[in-house]
mmCIF file of C-alpha atoms in Angstrom:
data_model
loop_
_atom_site.group_PDB
_atom_site.id
_atom_site.type_symbol
_atom_site.label_atom_id
_atom_site.label_comp_id
_atom_site.label_asym_id
_atom_site.label_seq_id
_atom_site.Cartn_x
_atom_site.Cartn_y
_atom_site.Cartn_z
ATOM 1 C CA MET A 4 34.746 32.522 -25.858
ATOM 2 C CA SER A 5 31.287 33.761 -25.612
ATOM 3 C CA SER A 6 29.159 35.942 -22.794
ATOM 4 C CA LEU A 7 25.675 36.036 -22.027
ATOM 5 C CA GLN A 8 23.118 38.104 -23.937
ATOM 6 C CA THR A 9 19.246 38.325 -23.511
ATOM 7 C CA TYR A 10 16.983 38.949 -26.142
ATOM 8 C CA ARG A 11 13.751 41.035 -24.612
ATOM 9 C CA LEU A 12 10.233 41.051 -25.999
ATOM 10 C CA PRO A 13 8.511 44.402 -24.421
ATOM 11 C CA ALA A 14 5.266 42.933 -25.064
ATOM 12 C CA PRO A 15 2.978 40.244 -23.733
ATOM 13 C CA PHE A 16 3.793 36.808 -24.401
ATOM 14 C CA ALA A 17 0.987 34.398 -24.705
ATOM 15 C CA LEU A 18 1.123 30.824 -22.842
ATOM 16 C CA GLU A 19 -0.251 27.598 -24.307
ATOM 17 C CA LEU A 20 -2.363 26.763 -21.122
ATOM 18 C CA GLY A 21 -3.688 30.409 -21.088
ATOM 19 C CA GLY A 22 -2.598 33.802 -19.350
ATOM 20 C CA GLU A 23 0.372 35.778 -20.228
ATOM 21 C CA LEU A 24 3.531 37.055 -19.518
ATOM 22 C CA PRO A 25 3.669 40.975 -19.693
ATOM 23 C CA GLU A 26 7.131 40.741 -20.901
ATOM 24 C CA LEU A 27 9.689 38.265 -21.957
ATOM 25 C CA GLU A 28 13.315 37.533 -21.495
ATOM 26 C CA ILE A 29 15.433 35.235 -23.117
ATOM 27 C CA ALA A 30 19.122 34.161 -22.131
ATOM 28 C CA TYR A 31 21.169 32.690 -24.857
ATOM 29 C CA HIS A 32 24.797 32.101 -26.274
ATOM 30 C CA THR A 33 26.185 32.089 -29.305
ATOM 31 C CA TYR A 34 29.522 30.590 -30.636
ATOM 32 C CA GLY A 35 30.759 31.237 -34.012
ATOM 33 C CA ALA A 36 29.668 33.423 -36.862
ATOM 34 C CA LEU A 37 26.722 33.343 -39.378
ATOM 35 C CA ASN A 38 28.198 32.690 -42.657
ATOM 36 C CA ALA A 39 26.875 34.664 -45.637
ATOM 37 C CA GLU A 40 24.843 31.864 -46.750
ATOM 38 C CA LYS A 41 23.415 31.665 -43.310
ATOM 39 C CA ASN A 42 23.807 27.582 -43.393
ATOM 40 C CA ASN A 43 25.787 26.862 -40.763
ATOM 41 C CA VAL A 44 23.712 27.152 -37.749
ATOM 42 C CA VAL A 45 23.743 24.638 -34.813
ATOM 43 C CA TRP A 46 21.153 25.066 -32.071
ATOM 44 C CA VAL A 47 21.714 23.116 -29.085
ATOM 45 C CA PHE A 48 18.751 22.419 -26.496
ATOM 46 C CA HIS A 49 19.759 21.812 -22.950
ATOM 47 C CA ALA A 50 18.063 19.755 -20.540
ATOM 48 C CA LEU A 51 16.187 20.463 -17.071
ATOM 49 C CA THR A 52 18.659 22.367 -14.903
ATOM 50 C CA ALA A 53 21.537 23.550 -17.231
ATOM 51 C CA SER A 54 22.091 26.976 -19.038
ATOM 52 C CA ALA A 55 22.547 28.684 -22.254
ATOM 53 C CA ASP A 56 26.319 28.039 -21.952
ATOM 54 C CA ALA A 57 26.617 25.111 -23.730
ATOM 55 C CA ALA A 58 30.536 24.935 -24.048
ATOM 56 C CA ASP A 59 30.193 24.808 -20.368
ATOM 57 C CA TRP A 60 28.329 21.865 -19.487
ATOM 58 C CA TRP A 61 28.888 19.954 -23.067
ATOM 59 C CA SER A 62 32.666 21.191 -23.321
ATOM 60 C CA GLY A 63 33.358 17.781 -25.007
ATOM 61 C CA LEU A 64 30.863 18.352 -27.807
ATOM 62 C CA VAL A 65 31.103 22.187 -28.275
ATOM 63 C CA GLY A 66 34.035 24.190 -28.632
ATOM 64 C CA GLU A 67 37.429 25.052 -30.579
ATOM 65 C CA GLY A 68 38.675 21.880 -31.958
ATOM 66 C CA LYS A 69 35.786 19.792 -30.800
ATOM 67 C CA LEU A 70 32.456 18.076 -33.169
ATOM 68 C CA LEU A 71 30.634 21.702 -32.754
ATOM 69 C CA ASP A 72 33.645 24.131 -33.471
ATOM 70 C CA PRO A 73 32.459 27.750 -33.651
ATOM 71 C CA SER A 74 35.392 28.628 -36.676
ATOM 72 C CA THR A 75 32.698 25.910 -38.818
ATOM 73 C CA TYR A 76 29.472 26.544 -37.231
ATOM 74 C CA PHE A 77 27.180 29.278 -35.532
ATOM 75 C CA ILE A 78 26.318 27.698 -32.526
ATOM 76 C CA VAL A 79 23.060 29.028 -30.627
ATOM 77 C CA CYS A 80 21.910 27.705 -27.056
ATOM 78 C CA ALA A 81 19.057 29.453 -25.035
ATOM 79 C CA ASN A 82 18.288 29.316 -21.849
ATOM 80 C CA ILE A 83 14.452 27.803 -21.285
ATOM 81 C CA LEU A 84 12.053 29.856 -20.468
ATOM 82 C CA GLY A 85 10.620 28.940 -16.563
ATOM 83 C CA SER A 86 14.753 28.278 -15.656
ATOM 84 C CA CYS A 87 16.793 30.554 -13.683
ATOM 85 C CA TYR A 88 19.485 31.299 -15.636
ATOM 86 C CA GLY A 89 18.660 34.430 -17.020
ATOM 87 C CA SER A 90 15.372 33.549 -18.902
ATOM 88 C CA SER A 91 11.993 34.678 -17.599
ATOM 89 C CA GLY A 92 10.979 32.580 -14.979
ATOM 90 C CA PRO A 93 9.906 32.320 -10.825
ATOM 91 C CA LEU A 94 13.440 34.869 -10.154
ATOM 92 C CA SER A 95 12.480 37.258 -12.628
ATOM 93 C CA ILE A 96 10.765 40.359 -11.401
ATOM 94 C CA ASN A 97 7.097 40.768 -12.330
ATOM 95 C CA PRO A 98 6.728 43.987 -13.796
ATOM 96 C CA LYS A 99 3.121 44.375 -12.811
ATOM 97 C CA THR A 100 4.122 44.123 -9.510
ATOM 98 C CA GLY A 101 7.964 44.942 -9.257
ATOM 99 C CA GLU A 102 8.759 41.990 -6.920
ATOM 100 C CA PRO A 103 9.865 38.112 -7.941
ATOM 101 C CA TYR A 104 7.568 36.003 -9.141
ATOM 102 C CA PHE A 105 8.283 32.849 -6.932
ATOM 103 C CA ALA A 106 5.000 30.913 -6.836
ATOM 104 C CA SER A 107 3.039 33.115 -9.040
ATOM 105 C CA PHE A 108 5.382 32.239 -11.798
ATOM 106 C CA PRO A 109 2.890 31.085 -14.646
ATOM 107 C CA GLN A 110 2.822 26.826 -15.719
ATOM 108 C CA VAL A 111 4.402 26.832 -19.174
ATOM 109 C CA THR A 112 5.164 23.689 -21.588
ATOM 110 C CA ILE A 113 7.871 22.821 -24.090
ATOM 111 C CA ARG A 114 5.658 24.596 -26.890
ATOM 112 C CA ASP A 115 5.788 27.603 -24.871
ATOM 113 C CA MET A 116 9.785 27.579 -24.776
ATOM 114 C CA VAL A 117 9.676 26.673 -28.454
ATOM 115 C CA GLN A 118 7.713 29.457 -29.066
ATOM 116 C CA ALA A 119 10.229 31.472 -27.509
ATOM 117 C CA HIS A 120 13.422 29.768 -29.340
ATOM 118 C CA ALA A 121 11.639 30.578 -32.631
ATOM 119 C CA LEU A 122 11.200 34.473 -31.321
ATOM 120 C CA LEU A 123 15.164 34.358 -30.816
ATOM 121 C CA GLN A 124 15.576 32.692 -34.071
ATOM 122 C CA GLN A 125 14.020 35.532 -36.008
ATOM 123 C CA HIS A 126 15.642 37.948 -33.748
ATOM 124 C CA LEU A 127 19.260 36.409 -34.909
ATOM 125 C CA GLY A 128 18.398 36.267 -38.813
ATOM 126 C CA ILE A 129 18.552 32.618 -38.794
ATOM 127 C CA THR A 130 16.448 31.113 -41.557
ATOM 128 C CA SER A 131 17.606 27.447 -41.583
ATOM 129 C CA ILE A 132 19.078 25.306 -39.101
ATOM 130 C CA TYR A 133 21.842 22.786 -40.529
ATOM 131 C CA LEU A 134 21.800 20.712 -37.250
ATOM 132 C CA GLY A 135 19.211 20.708 -34.140
ATOM 133 C CA ILE A 136 20.950 18.927 -31.242
ATOM 134 C CA GLY A 137 19.299 17.877 -27.529
ATOM 135 C CA GLY A 138 19.168 15.331 -25.053
ATOM 136 C CA SER A 139 16.360 14.394 -22.736
ATOM 137 C CA MET A 140 14.343 17.282 -22.190
ATOM 138 C CA GLY A 141 16.454 18.859 -24.889
ATOM 139 C CA GLY A 142 14.994 16.519 -27.525
ATOM 140 C CA TYR A 143 11.536 17.452 -26.273
ATOM 141 C CA GLN A 144 11.993 21.118 -27.777
ATOM 142 C CA LEU A 145 13.993 19.930 -31.010
ATOM 143 C CA LEU A 146 11.227 17.371 -31.724
ATOM 144 C CA GLU A 147 8.410 20.257 -31.256
ATOM 145 C CA TRP A 148 10.107 22.558 -32.965
ATOM 146 C CA THR A 149 10.514 20.456 -35.921
ATOM 147 C CA LEU A 150 6.793 19.663 -35.764
ATOM 148 C CA LYS A 151 6.227 23.617 -35.398
ATOM 149 C CA ALA A 152 8.421 24.986 -38.421
ATOM 150 C CA PRO A 153 9.107 21.298 -40.347
ATOM 151 C CA GLU A 154 11.491 23.103 -42.950
ATOM 152 C CA LEU A 155 13.266 24.608 -40.474
ATOM 153 C CA PHE A 156 16.067 21.842 -39.847
ATOM 154 C CA GLU A 157 18.174 19.903 -42.142
ATOM 155 C CA HIS A 158 19.344 17.299 -39.493
ATOM 156 C CA ILE A 159 18.437 16.454 -35.919
ATOM 157 C CA VAL A 160 20.545 14.515 -32.973
ATOM 158 C CA LEU A 161 17.952 13.025 -30.774
ATOM 159 C CA PRO A 162 20.145 11.491 -27.629
ATOM 160 C CA VAL A 163 18.467 9.731 -24.608
ATOM 161 C CA THR A 164 14.355 11.599 -25.499
ATOM 162 C CA SER A 165 11.097 10.360 -26.595
ATOM 163 C CA ALA A 166 8.104 11.731 -28.066
ATOM 164 C CA LYS A 167 5.805 11.571 -25.128
ATOM 165 C CA GLU A 168 6.503 11.857 -21.129
ATOM 166 C CA SER A 169 6.504 8.349 -19.742
ATOM 167 C CA ALA A 170 4.233 7.397 -16.539
ATOM 168 C CA TRP A 171 7.679 6.594 -15.315
ATOM 169 C CA SER A 172 8.910 9.544 -15.616
ATOM 170 C CA ILE A 173 5.960 11.559 -14.260
ATOM 171 C CA ALA A 174 6.196 9.228 -11.340
ATOM 172 C CA ILE A 175 9.607 9.956 -10.643
ATOM 173 C CA HIS A 176 9.106 13.733 -10.836
ATOM 174 C CA THR A 177 5.906 13.481 -9.008
ATOM 175 C CA THR A 178 8.149 12.092 -6.154
ATOM 176 C CA GLN A 179 10.640 14.668 -6.762
ATOM 177 C CA ARG A 180 7.962 17.690 -6.155
ATOM 178 C CA LYS A 181 6.472 16.041 -3.528
ATOM 179 C CA ALA A 182 10.211 15.905 -1.713
ATOM 180 C CA ILE A 183 10.157 20.187 -2.562
ATOM 181 C CA GLU A 184 6.653 20.196 -1.375
ATOM 182 C CA THR A 185 7.388 18.855 2.235
ATOM 183 C CA ASP A 186 9.780 21.970 2.769
ATOM 184 C CA ALA A 187 8.042 23.801 5.397
ATOM 185 C CA THR A 188 9.983 27.123 3.378
ATOM 186 C CA TRP A 189 8.142 25.975 0.047
ATOM 187 C CA LYS A 190 6.566 28.761 -1.201
ATOM 188 C CA ASP A 191 7.974 31.158 0.890
ATOM 189 C CA PRO A 192 8.462 34.687 -1.105
ATOM 190 C CA SER A 193 12.490 33.894 -1.097
ATOM 191 C CA PRO A 194 15.031 32.801 -3.307
ATOM 192 C CA ASN A 195 15.661 29.696 -0.858
ATOM 193 C CA ALA A 196 12.480 28.985 -0.709
ATOM 194 C CA GLY A 197 12.389 24.666 -0.756
ATOM 195 C CA ARG A 198 16.187 24.462 -0.585
ATOM 196 C CA GLU A 199 16.232 21.049 1.266
ATOM 197 C CA GLY A 200 13.494 19.788 -0.434
ATOM 198 C CA LEU A 201 15.339 20.373 -3.904
ATOM 199 C CA ILE A 202 18.514 18.948 -1.832
ATOM 200 C CA ALA A 203 16.151 15.703 -1.410
ATOM 201 C CA CYS A 204 14.565 15.887 -4.555
ATOM 202 C CA ARG A 205 17.846 15.955 -6.546
ATOM 203 C CA GLY A 206 18.869 12.518 -4.862
ATOM 204 C CA ILE A 207 15.822 11.184 -5.877
ATOM 205 C CA GLY A 208 16.928 12.277 -9.283
ATOM 206 C CA MET A 209 20.751 10.866 -9.346
ATOM 207 C CA LEU A 210 19.207 7.502 -8.619
ATOM 208 C CA THR A 211 17.249 7.522 -12.200
ATOM 209 C CA TYR A 212 20.333 9.639 -13.928
ATOM 210 C CA ARG A 213 22.482 6.787 -12.973
ATOM 211 C CA ASN A 214 21.783 3.074 -12.096
ATOM 212 C CA TYR A 215 22.670 0.001 -9.752
ATOM 213 C CA ALA A 216 26.089 -0.536 -11.251
ATOM 214 C CA THR A 217 27.213 3.202 -11.010
ATOM 215 C CA PHE A 218 26.646 3.230 -7.805
ATOM 216 C CA VAL A 219 27.691 -0.349 -6.637
ATOM 217 C CA ASN A 220 30.991 0.553 -8.729
ATOM 218 C CA THR A 221 31.605 3.732 -7.403
ATOM 219 C CA GLN A 222 30.418 4.366 -3.940
ATOM 220 C CA THR A 223 30.544 0.940 -2.395
ATOM 221 C CA ASP A 224 32.653 1.230 1.262
ATOM 222 C CA HIS A 225 35.186 -1.268 1.544
ATOM 223 C CA ASP A 226 35.334 -1.008 5.303
ATOM 224 C CA ASP A 227 32.900 -2.144 8.224
ATOM 225 C CA ARG A 228 31.182 1.408 8.862
ATOM 226 C CA ILE A 229 27.594 1.351 9.987
ATOM 227 C CA ASP A 230 26.778 4.777 9.132
ATOM 228 C CA HIS A 231 28.135 8.201 6.811
ATOM 229 C CA PHE A 232 27.902 5.754 3.948
ATOM 230 C CA SER A 233 29.828 7.035 0.622
ATOM 231 C CA ALA A 234 26.473 6.816 -1.271
ATOM 232 C CA SER A 235 24.692 8.736 1.639
ATOM 233 C CA SER A 236 27.373 11.596 1.054
ATOM 234 C CA TYR A 237 27.570 11.711 -2.559
ATOM 235 C CA LEU A 238 23.702 12.375 -2.856
ATOM 236 C CA GLN A 239 23.785 14.804 0.174
ATOM 237 C CA TYR A 240 27.210 16.577 -2.384
ATOM 238 C CA GLN A 241 25.339 16.217 -5.227
ATOM 239 C CA GLY A 242 21.747 17.777 -3.558
ATOM 240 C CA GLU A 243 23.854 20.542 -2.016
ATOM 241 C CA LYS A 244 25.978 21.287 -5.502
ATOM 242 C CA LEU A 245 22.524 21.414 -7.548
ATOM 243 C CA ALA A 246 20.693 23.611 -4.784
ATOM 244 C CA ASP A 247 23.778 26.172 -4.543
ATOM 245 C CA ARG A 248 23.323 26.876 -8.478
ATOM 246 C CA PHE A 249 19.249 26.273 -9.281
ATOM 247 C CA HIS A 250 16.370 26.834 -7.996
ATOM 248 C CA ALA A 251 13.344 24.792 -5.849
ATOM 249 C CA TYR A 252 10.590 27.067 -7.906
ATOM 250 C CA ALA A 253 12.349 26.357 -11.121
ATOM 251 C CA TYR A 254 12.771 22.305 -10.975
ATOM 252 C CA TRP A 255 9.120 22.061 -9.628
ATOM 253 C CA LEU A 256 7.950 24.520 -12.308
ATOM 254 C CA LEU A 257 9.854 22.660 -15.161
ATOM 255 C CA THR A 258 9.241 18.977 -14.318
ATOM 256 C CA LYS A 259 5.608 20.032 -14.457
ATOM 257 C CA ALA A 260 6.752 21.411 -18.234
ATOM 258 C CA MET A 261 8.434 17.904 -18.709
ATOM 259 C CA ASP A 262 5.188 16.125 -17.598
ATOM 260 C CA SER A 263 2.934 17.530 -19.951
ATOM 261 C CA HIS A 264 5.151 16.496 -23.019
ATOM 262 C CA ASN A 265 3.151 14.843 -25.847
ATOM 263 C CA ILE A 266 3.664 15.779 -29.446
ATOM 264 C CA ALA A 267 0.280 14.466 -30.201
ATOM 265 C CA ARG A 268 -1.492 16.437 -27.534
ATOM 266 C CA ASN A 269 -4.187 18.576 -29.255
ATOM 267 C CA ARG A 270 -2.792 17.881 -32.556
ATOM 268 C CA ASN A 271 -5.553 15.643 -33.625
ATOM 269 C CA SER A 272 -3.238 12.833 -34.848
ATOM 270 C CA THR A 273 -1.303 10.033 -33.339
ATOM 271 C CA ILE A 274 2.309 9.993 -32.062
ATOM 272 C CA GLU A 275 3.031 7.724 -34.911
ATOM 273 C CA ALA A 276 1.823 9.751 -37.749
ATOM 274 C CA LEU A 277 3.338 13.085 -36.439
ATOM 275 C CA LEU A 278 6.729 11.640 -36.107
ATOM 276 C CA GLU A 279 6.298 9.955 -39.848
ATOM 277 C CA SER A 280 5.751 13.581 -41.008
ATOM 278 C CA ILE A 281 9.244 14.788 -39.839
ATOM 279 C CA THR A 282 11.331 14.882 -43.193
ATOM 280 C CA ALA A 283 14.844 16.002 -41.353
ATOM 281 C CA ARG A 284 17.515 13.519 -41.409
ATOM 282 C CA ALA A 285 17.708 12.319 -37.704
ATOM 283 C CA LEU A 286 20.407 10.552 -35.707
ATOM 284 C CA VAL A 287 18.597 8.851 -32.699
ATOM 285 C CA LEU A 288 20.629 7.502 -29.828
ATOM 286 C CA GLY A 289 19.978 5.220 -26.749
ATOM 287 C CA ILE A 290 22.060 4.284 -24.004
ATOM 288 C CA THR A 291 22.495 0.451 -22.876
ATOM 289 C CA SER A 292 21.836 1.763 -19.151
ATOM 290 C CA ASP A 293 19.498 4.243 -19.532
ATOM 291 C CA ILE A 294 16.374 3.692 -16.627
ATOM 292 C CA LEU A 295 14.715 6.725 -16.719
ATOM 293 C CA CYS A 296 14.578 7.072 -20.462
ATOM 294 C CA PRO A 297 15.104 3.647 -21.947
ATOM 295 C CA THR A 298 16.182 2.434 -25.390
ATOM 296 C CA ALA A 299 12.530 1.861 -26.279
ATOM 297 C CA GLU A 300 11.681 4.813 -25.970
ATOM 298 C CA GLN A 301 14.364 5.901 -28.744
ATOM 299 C CA LYS A 302 13.970 3.003 -30.504
ATOM 300 C CA HIS A 303 10.352 3.897 -31.170
ATOM 301 C CA LEU A 304 11.152 7.269 -32.364
ATOM 302 C CA ALA A 305 13.629 5.906 -34.763
ATOM 303 C CA GLN A 306 10.814 3.133 -36.205
ATOM 304 C CA HIS A 307 8.787 6.314 -36.823
ATOM 305 C CA LEU A 308 10.891 9.046 -38.015
ATOM 306 C CA ALA A 309 10.448 9.315 -41.756
ATOM 307 C CA ASN A 310 14.529 9.578 -42.241
ATOM 308 C CA ALA A 311 16.353 8.084 -38.877
ATOM 309 C CA THR A 312 19.287 6.013 -38.131
ATOM 310 C CA TYR A 313 19.496 4.591 -34.591
ATOM 311 C CA TYR A 314 22.373 3.742 -32.454
ATOM 312 C CA GLU A 315 22.511 2.232 -29.277
ATOM 313 C CA MET A 316 25.768 3.379 -27.184
ATOM 314 C CA ASP A 317 27.054 1.442 -24.519
ATOM 315 C CA SER A 318 27.831 3.042 -21.419
ATOM 316 C CA PRO A 319 27.829 2.513 -17.912
ATOM 317 C CA TYR A 320 26.602 5.785 -16.936
ATOM 318 C CA GLY A 321 23.042 5.265 -17.742
ATOM 319 C CA HIS A 322 20.974 8.714 -18.546
ATOM 320 C CA ASP A 323 23.842 10.948 -17.912
ATOM 321 C CA GLY A 324 25.700 9.171 -20.482
ATOM 322 C CA PHE A 325 24.990 11.803 -22.974
ATOM 323 C CA LEU A 326 26.531 14.053 -21.148
ATOM 324 C CA ILE A 327 29.890 11.933 -20.618
ATOM 325 C CA GLU A 328 30.183 10.021 -23.342
ATOM 326 C CA PHE A 329 31.769 12.817 -25.588
ATOM 327 C CA GLU A 330 34.222 10.159 -27.989
ATOM 328 C CA GLN A 331 31.342 7.719 -28.881
ATOM 329 C CA MET A 332 28.723 10.719 -29.870
ATOM 330 C CA THR A 333 31.637 12.860 -31.606
ATOM 331 C CA ALA A 334 32.247 9.981 -34.121
ATOM 332 C CA LEU A 335 28.430 8.643 -34.619
ATOM 333 C CA ILE A 336 27.221 12.414 -34.783
ATOM 334 C CA THR A 337 30.815 12.893 -37.047
ATOM 335 C CA GLN A 338 29.542 9.775 -39.221
ATOM 336 C CA PHE A 339 25.876 10.676 -39.636
ATOM 337 C CA LEU A 340 26.713 14.051 -40.787
ATOM 338 C CA ASN A 341 29.165 13.002 -43.386
ATOM 339 C CA ASN A 342 27.061 10.302 -45.002
#
């Protein structure tokens, strides 16, 4: 359906917190084709550990016959800066040394990711975006880009996201990074550095992506065992599954980027005033059982965005519901776009 492509900037890329990358690579997927009017672009923003292949991790929304159908839309999804799925990140080769960056890769922010998106947008000849959509960390990127380029987006969809990283989420990420840092291999110049720490880190994350009810309903043991519990093996499985496809350096770096998310930072304005300046039609989606980014965060967005509709999805899947509740999301987004 789509193959991974790479945009290369053979020049220094300045970073918000200072310094620069000697060159930049952004891995991306496109689905469908840009129409003659150039008004059918959908830009999908991925969350923390996803890739540019939106048709893979959001298969219920992206694909033939789905809500985001490539026969109708030109769909773009770019791997974020600092990740390990093809864009410049800790596993990339530093052209100054000829070796992978590993721990020396500089700290990046959501705004750096958006600046990279903007370069790709220009490279692809995109002048307007009909729909921007991204949940969780993807929503951070979408909000930042909407503020950076107010006229670019016609519609935006913001599931389970917020205008500023909460103290609760920062505390979770700090604990996750501590788990990585306690791994004796952390900061080794190796693609396997911090693997066991990342497994533990993922377990912490799973507790916040889901919730009490989902664990009780799916992982309760109906026997008299005193060890090797289903909940324990489930977290171990999820940790190993992530460690097989992701990297501790990228996870550590990207959670730092999430913690710095605050649309009002260095803008000499308030969050509320900045949200009110966004004129794109917005659909904000909360999930009743989300304990990582609770509905209060989305209600705050919807209250202050200039042209927003809020809907709360009833789902037992917590924060991960935006990756699972395809039927509800398809119905809600279709109604939003057709109104």
